[in-house]
Short mmCIF file of C-alpha atoms in Angstrom, two decimals:
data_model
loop_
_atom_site.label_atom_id
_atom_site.label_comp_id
_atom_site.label_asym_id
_atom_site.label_seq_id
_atom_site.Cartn_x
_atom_site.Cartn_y
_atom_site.Cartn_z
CA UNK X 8 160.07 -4.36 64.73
CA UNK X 9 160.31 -3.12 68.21
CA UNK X 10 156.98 -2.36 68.62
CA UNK X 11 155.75 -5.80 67.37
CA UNK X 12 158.50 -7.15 69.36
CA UNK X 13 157.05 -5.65 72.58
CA UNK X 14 153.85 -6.44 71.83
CA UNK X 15 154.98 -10.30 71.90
CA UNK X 16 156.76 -9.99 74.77
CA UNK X 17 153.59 -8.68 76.72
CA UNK X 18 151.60 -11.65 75.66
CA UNK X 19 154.34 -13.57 76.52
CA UNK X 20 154.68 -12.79 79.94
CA UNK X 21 150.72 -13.41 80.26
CA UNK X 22 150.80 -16.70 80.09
CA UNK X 23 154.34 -17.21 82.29
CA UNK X 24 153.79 -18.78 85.67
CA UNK X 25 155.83 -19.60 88.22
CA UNK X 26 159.90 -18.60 88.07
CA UNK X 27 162.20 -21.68 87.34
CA UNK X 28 166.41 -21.75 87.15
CA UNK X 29 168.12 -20.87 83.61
CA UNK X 30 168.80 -24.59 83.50
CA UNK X 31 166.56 -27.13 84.77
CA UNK X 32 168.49 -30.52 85.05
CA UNK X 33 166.91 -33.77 86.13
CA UNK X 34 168.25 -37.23 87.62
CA UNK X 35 166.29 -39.56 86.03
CA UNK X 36 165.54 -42.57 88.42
CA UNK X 37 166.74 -46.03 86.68
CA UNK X 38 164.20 -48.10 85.02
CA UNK X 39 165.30 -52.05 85.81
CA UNK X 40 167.43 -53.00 83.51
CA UNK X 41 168.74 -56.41 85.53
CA UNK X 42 165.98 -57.55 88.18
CA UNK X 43 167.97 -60.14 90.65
CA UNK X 44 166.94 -63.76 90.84
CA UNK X 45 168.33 -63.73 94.90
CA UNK X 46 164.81 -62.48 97.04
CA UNK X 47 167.45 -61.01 100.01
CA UNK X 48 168.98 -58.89 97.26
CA UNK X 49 165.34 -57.67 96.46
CA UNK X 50 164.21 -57.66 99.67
CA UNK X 51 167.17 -54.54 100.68
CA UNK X 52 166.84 -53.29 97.03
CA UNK X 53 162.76 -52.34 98.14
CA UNK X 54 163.84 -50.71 101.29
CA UNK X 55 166.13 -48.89 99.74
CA UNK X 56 163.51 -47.58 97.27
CA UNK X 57 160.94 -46.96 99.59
CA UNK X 58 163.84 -44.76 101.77
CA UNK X 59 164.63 -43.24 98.47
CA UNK X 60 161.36 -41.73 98.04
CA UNK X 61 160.82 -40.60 101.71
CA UNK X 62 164.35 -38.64 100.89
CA UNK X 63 165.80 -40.42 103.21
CA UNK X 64 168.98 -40.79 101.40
CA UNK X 65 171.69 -41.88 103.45
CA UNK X 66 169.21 -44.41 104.65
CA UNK X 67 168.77 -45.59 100.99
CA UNK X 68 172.03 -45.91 100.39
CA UNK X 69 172.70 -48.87 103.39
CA UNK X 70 170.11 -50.86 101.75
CA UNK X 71 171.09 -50.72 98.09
CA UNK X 72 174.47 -51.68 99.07
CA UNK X 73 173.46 -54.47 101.13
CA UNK X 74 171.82 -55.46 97.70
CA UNK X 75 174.90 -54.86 95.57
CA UNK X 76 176.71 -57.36 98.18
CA UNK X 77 174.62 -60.05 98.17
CA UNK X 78 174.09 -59.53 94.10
CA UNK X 79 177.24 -57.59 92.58
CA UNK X 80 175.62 -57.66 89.48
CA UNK X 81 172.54 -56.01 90.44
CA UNK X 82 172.71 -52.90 88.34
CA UNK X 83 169.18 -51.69 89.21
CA UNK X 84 170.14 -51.47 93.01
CA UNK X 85 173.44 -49.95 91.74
CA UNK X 86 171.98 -47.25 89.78
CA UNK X 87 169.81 -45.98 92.18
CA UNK X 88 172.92 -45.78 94.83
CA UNK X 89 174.46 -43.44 92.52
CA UNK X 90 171.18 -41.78 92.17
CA UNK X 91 171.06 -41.54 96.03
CA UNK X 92 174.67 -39.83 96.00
CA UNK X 93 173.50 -37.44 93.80
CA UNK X 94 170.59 -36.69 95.62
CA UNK X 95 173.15 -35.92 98.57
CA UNK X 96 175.39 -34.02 96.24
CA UNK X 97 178.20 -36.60 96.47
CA UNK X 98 179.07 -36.52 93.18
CA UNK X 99 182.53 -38.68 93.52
CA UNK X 100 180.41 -40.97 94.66
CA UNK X 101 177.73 -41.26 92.42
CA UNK X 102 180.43 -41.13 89.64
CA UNK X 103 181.73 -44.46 91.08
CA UNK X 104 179.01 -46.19 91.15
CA UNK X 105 177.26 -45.12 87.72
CA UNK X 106 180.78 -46.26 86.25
CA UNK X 107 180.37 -49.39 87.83
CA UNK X 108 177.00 -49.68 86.23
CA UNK X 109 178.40 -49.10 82.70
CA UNK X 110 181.19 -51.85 83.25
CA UNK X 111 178.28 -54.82 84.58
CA UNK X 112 176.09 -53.46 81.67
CA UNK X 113 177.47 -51.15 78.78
CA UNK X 114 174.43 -50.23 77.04
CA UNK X 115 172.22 -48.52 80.09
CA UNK X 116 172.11 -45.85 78.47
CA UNK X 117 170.30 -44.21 81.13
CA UNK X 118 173.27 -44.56 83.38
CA UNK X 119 175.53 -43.30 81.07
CA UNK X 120 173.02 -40.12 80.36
CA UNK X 121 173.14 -39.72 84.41
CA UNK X 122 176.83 -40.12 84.38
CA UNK X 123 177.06 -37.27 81.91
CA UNK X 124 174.95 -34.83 84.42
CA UNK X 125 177.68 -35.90 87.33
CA UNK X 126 180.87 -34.55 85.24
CA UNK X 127 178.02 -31.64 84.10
CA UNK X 128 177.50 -30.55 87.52
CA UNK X 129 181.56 -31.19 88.44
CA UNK X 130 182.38 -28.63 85.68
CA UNK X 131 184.06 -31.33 83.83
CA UNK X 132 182.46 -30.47 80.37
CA UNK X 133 184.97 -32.34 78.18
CA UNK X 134 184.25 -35.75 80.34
CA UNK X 135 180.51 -34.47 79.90
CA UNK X 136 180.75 -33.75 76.23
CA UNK X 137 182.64 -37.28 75.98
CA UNK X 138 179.70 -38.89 77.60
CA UNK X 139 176.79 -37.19 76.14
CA UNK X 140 178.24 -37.82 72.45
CA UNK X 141 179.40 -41.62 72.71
CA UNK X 142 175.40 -41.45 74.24
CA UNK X 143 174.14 -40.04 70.95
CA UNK X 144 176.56 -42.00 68.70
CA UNK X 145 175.00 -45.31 70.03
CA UNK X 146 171.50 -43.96 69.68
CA UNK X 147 170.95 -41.10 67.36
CA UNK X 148 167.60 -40.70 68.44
CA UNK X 149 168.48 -40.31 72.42
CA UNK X 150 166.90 -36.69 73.36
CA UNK X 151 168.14 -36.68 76.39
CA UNK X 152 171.31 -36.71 75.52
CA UNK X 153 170.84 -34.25 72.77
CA UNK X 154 169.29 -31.97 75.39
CA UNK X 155 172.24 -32.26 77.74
CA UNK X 156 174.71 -32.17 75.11
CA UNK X 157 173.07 -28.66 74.36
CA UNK X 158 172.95 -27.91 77.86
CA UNK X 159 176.56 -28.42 78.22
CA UNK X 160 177.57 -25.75 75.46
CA UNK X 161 175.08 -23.60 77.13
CA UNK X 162 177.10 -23.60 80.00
CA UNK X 163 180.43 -23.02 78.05
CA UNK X 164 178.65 -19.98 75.82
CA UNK X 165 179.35 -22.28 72.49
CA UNK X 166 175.42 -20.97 71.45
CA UNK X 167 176.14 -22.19 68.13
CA UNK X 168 177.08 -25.73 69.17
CA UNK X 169 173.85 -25.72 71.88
CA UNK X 170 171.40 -24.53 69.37
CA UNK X 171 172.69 -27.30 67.01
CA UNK X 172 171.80 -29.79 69.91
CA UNK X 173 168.72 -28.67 71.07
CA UNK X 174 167.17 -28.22 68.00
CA UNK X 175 168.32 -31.93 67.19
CA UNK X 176 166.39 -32.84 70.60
CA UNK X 177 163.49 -30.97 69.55
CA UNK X 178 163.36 -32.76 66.31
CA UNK X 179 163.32 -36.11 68.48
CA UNK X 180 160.35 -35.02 70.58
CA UNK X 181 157.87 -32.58 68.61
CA UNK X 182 155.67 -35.65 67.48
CA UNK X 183 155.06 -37.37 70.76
CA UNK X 184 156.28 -35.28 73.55
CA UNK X 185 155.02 -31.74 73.60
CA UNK X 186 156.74 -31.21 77.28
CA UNK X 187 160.54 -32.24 76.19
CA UNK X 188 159.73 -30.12 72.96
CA UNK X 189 159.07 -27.34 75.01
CA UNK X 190 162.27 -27.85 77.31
CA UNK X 191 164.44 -27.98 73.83
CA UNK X 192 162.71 -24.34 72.46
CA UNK X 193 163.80 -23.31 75.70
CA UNK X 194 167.32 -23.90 75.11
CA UNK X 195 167.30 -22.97 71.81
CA UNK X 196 165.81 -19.24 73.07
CA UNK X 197 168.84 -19.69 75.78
CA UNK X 198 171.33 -20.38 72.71
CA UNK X 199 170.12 -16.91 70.63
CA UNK X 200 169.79 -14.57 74.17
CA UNK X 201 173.75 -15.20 74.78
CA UNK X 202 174.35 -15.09 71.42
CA UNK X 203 172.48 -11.82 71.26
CA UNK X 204 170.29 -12.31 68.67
CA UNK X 205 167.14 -11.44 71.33
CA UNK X 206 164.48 -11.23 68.10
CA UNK X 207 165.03 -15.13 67.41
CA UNK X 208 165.40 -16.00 71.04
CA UNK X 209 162.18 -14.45 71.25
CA UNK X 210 160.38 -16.68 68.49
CA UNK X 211 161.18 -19.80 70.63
CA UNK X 212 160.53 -18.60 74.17
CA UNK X 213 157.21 -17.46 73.11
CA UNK X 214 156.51 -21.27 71.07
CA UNK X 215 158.40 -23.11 74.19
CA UNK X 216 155.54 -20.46 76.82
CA UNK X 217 152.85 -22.17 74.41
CA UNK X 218 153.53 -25.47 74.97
CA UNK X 219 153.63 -24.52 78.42
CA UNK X 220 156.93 -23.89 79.71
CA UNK X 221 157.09 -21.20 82.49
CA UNK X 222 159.94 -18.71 81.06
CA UNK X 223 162.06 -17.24 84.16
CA UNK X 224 161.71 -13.18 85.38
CA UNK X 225 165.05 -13.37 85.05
CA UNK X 226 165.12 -14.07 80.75
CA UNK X 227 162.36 -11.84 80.38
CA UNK X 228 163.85 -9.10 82.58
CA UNK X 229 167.16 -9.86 79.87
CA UNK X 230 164.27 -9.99 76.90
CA UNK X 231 163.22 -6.44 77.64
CA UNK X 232 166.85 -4.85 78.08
CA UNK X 233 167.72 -2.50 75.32
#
């Protein structure tokens, strides 16, 4: 077995590229949910955007409050403040304002996924957990917040409860999106490593490195450990 398990790991690290972080989070921007009917609300909302994606952050910010205060309903121009905050790593902030989001329109689900990653990344995992589950309750079929869910229990070493949620995330994405598949195998391989079960973590790195997932020095180094 540990020849055959060497053997893997060799083609395995063929087809690695570059190095990535254990976990590999992402801010998703907000898809419009409530485009505003008042043109000077739009008209700060589009600055805002166009200074969000020339990382000019702080700049963003101005104008999608300026937007918020002429429409305080505007949860698209709301969203992406929070979004800006996080970029900035102000995650009180962008707490606030992804809240505020959820009480103008209680289904974005998207907000309430990014809202999730803010108490994720404030090492509030029971807040997270809280969030990532009402998520899934609403919408069974939510990978994303399967996948987070997963990552969360990653991050507390529950393996058992992560690999239960990232194979449920896989399950959502195999059919139709080979990339997010990939991302769940991932965690799944992260689930059996600290688990120590490096045979099985093994079987989904090397499926995750086919559907191209770069797999970090780092796990291999771990991988290769007696």
């Amino acid at each position: 077995m540990k020849i055959t398990l060497l053997l893997s790991l060799n083609l395995f690290i063929i087809g690695c590229g570059n190095s990535q972080k254990k976990y590999d989070t992402v801010y998703y921007e907000q898809k419009l949910n409530s485009p505003t009917k008042n043109t000077e609300a739009l008209k700060y909302y589009t600055e805002g955007y166009n200074e969000f994606h020339n990382e000019n952050y702080v700049e963003a910010i101005k104008n999608y409050k300026k937007a918020i205060q002429i429409d305080s309903n505007y949860t698209d121009a709301i969203d992406n403040c929070a979004l800006s905050f996080r970029k900035l790593n102000k995650l009180d902030d962008a707490e606030y304002y992804y809240k505020l989001s959820l009480k103008k329109l209680p289904k974005n689900e998207l907000a309430m996924h990014n809202l999730g990653l803010v108490y994720m990344f404030k090492n509030d995992f029971k807040s997270a957990k809280e969030t990532f589950k009402k998520l899934v309750k609403n919408n069974p079929k939510y990978g994303d917040g399967l996948y987070s869910l997963s990552e969360v229990y990653l991050r507390e070493n529950n393996n058992d409860s992560a690999i239960v949620y990232s194979k449920k995330a896989y399950e959502v994405w195999k059919d139709n999106n080979p990339e997010f598949s990939a991302d769940a195998l991932y965690y799944t391989g992260i689930g059996y490593l600290q688990k120590g079960d490096k045979k099985k973590a093994m079987e989904y790195f090397i499926t995750a490195n086919k559907l191209g997932k770069n797999i970090s020095p780092e796990i291999q180094k771990q991988l290769m450990e007696k």
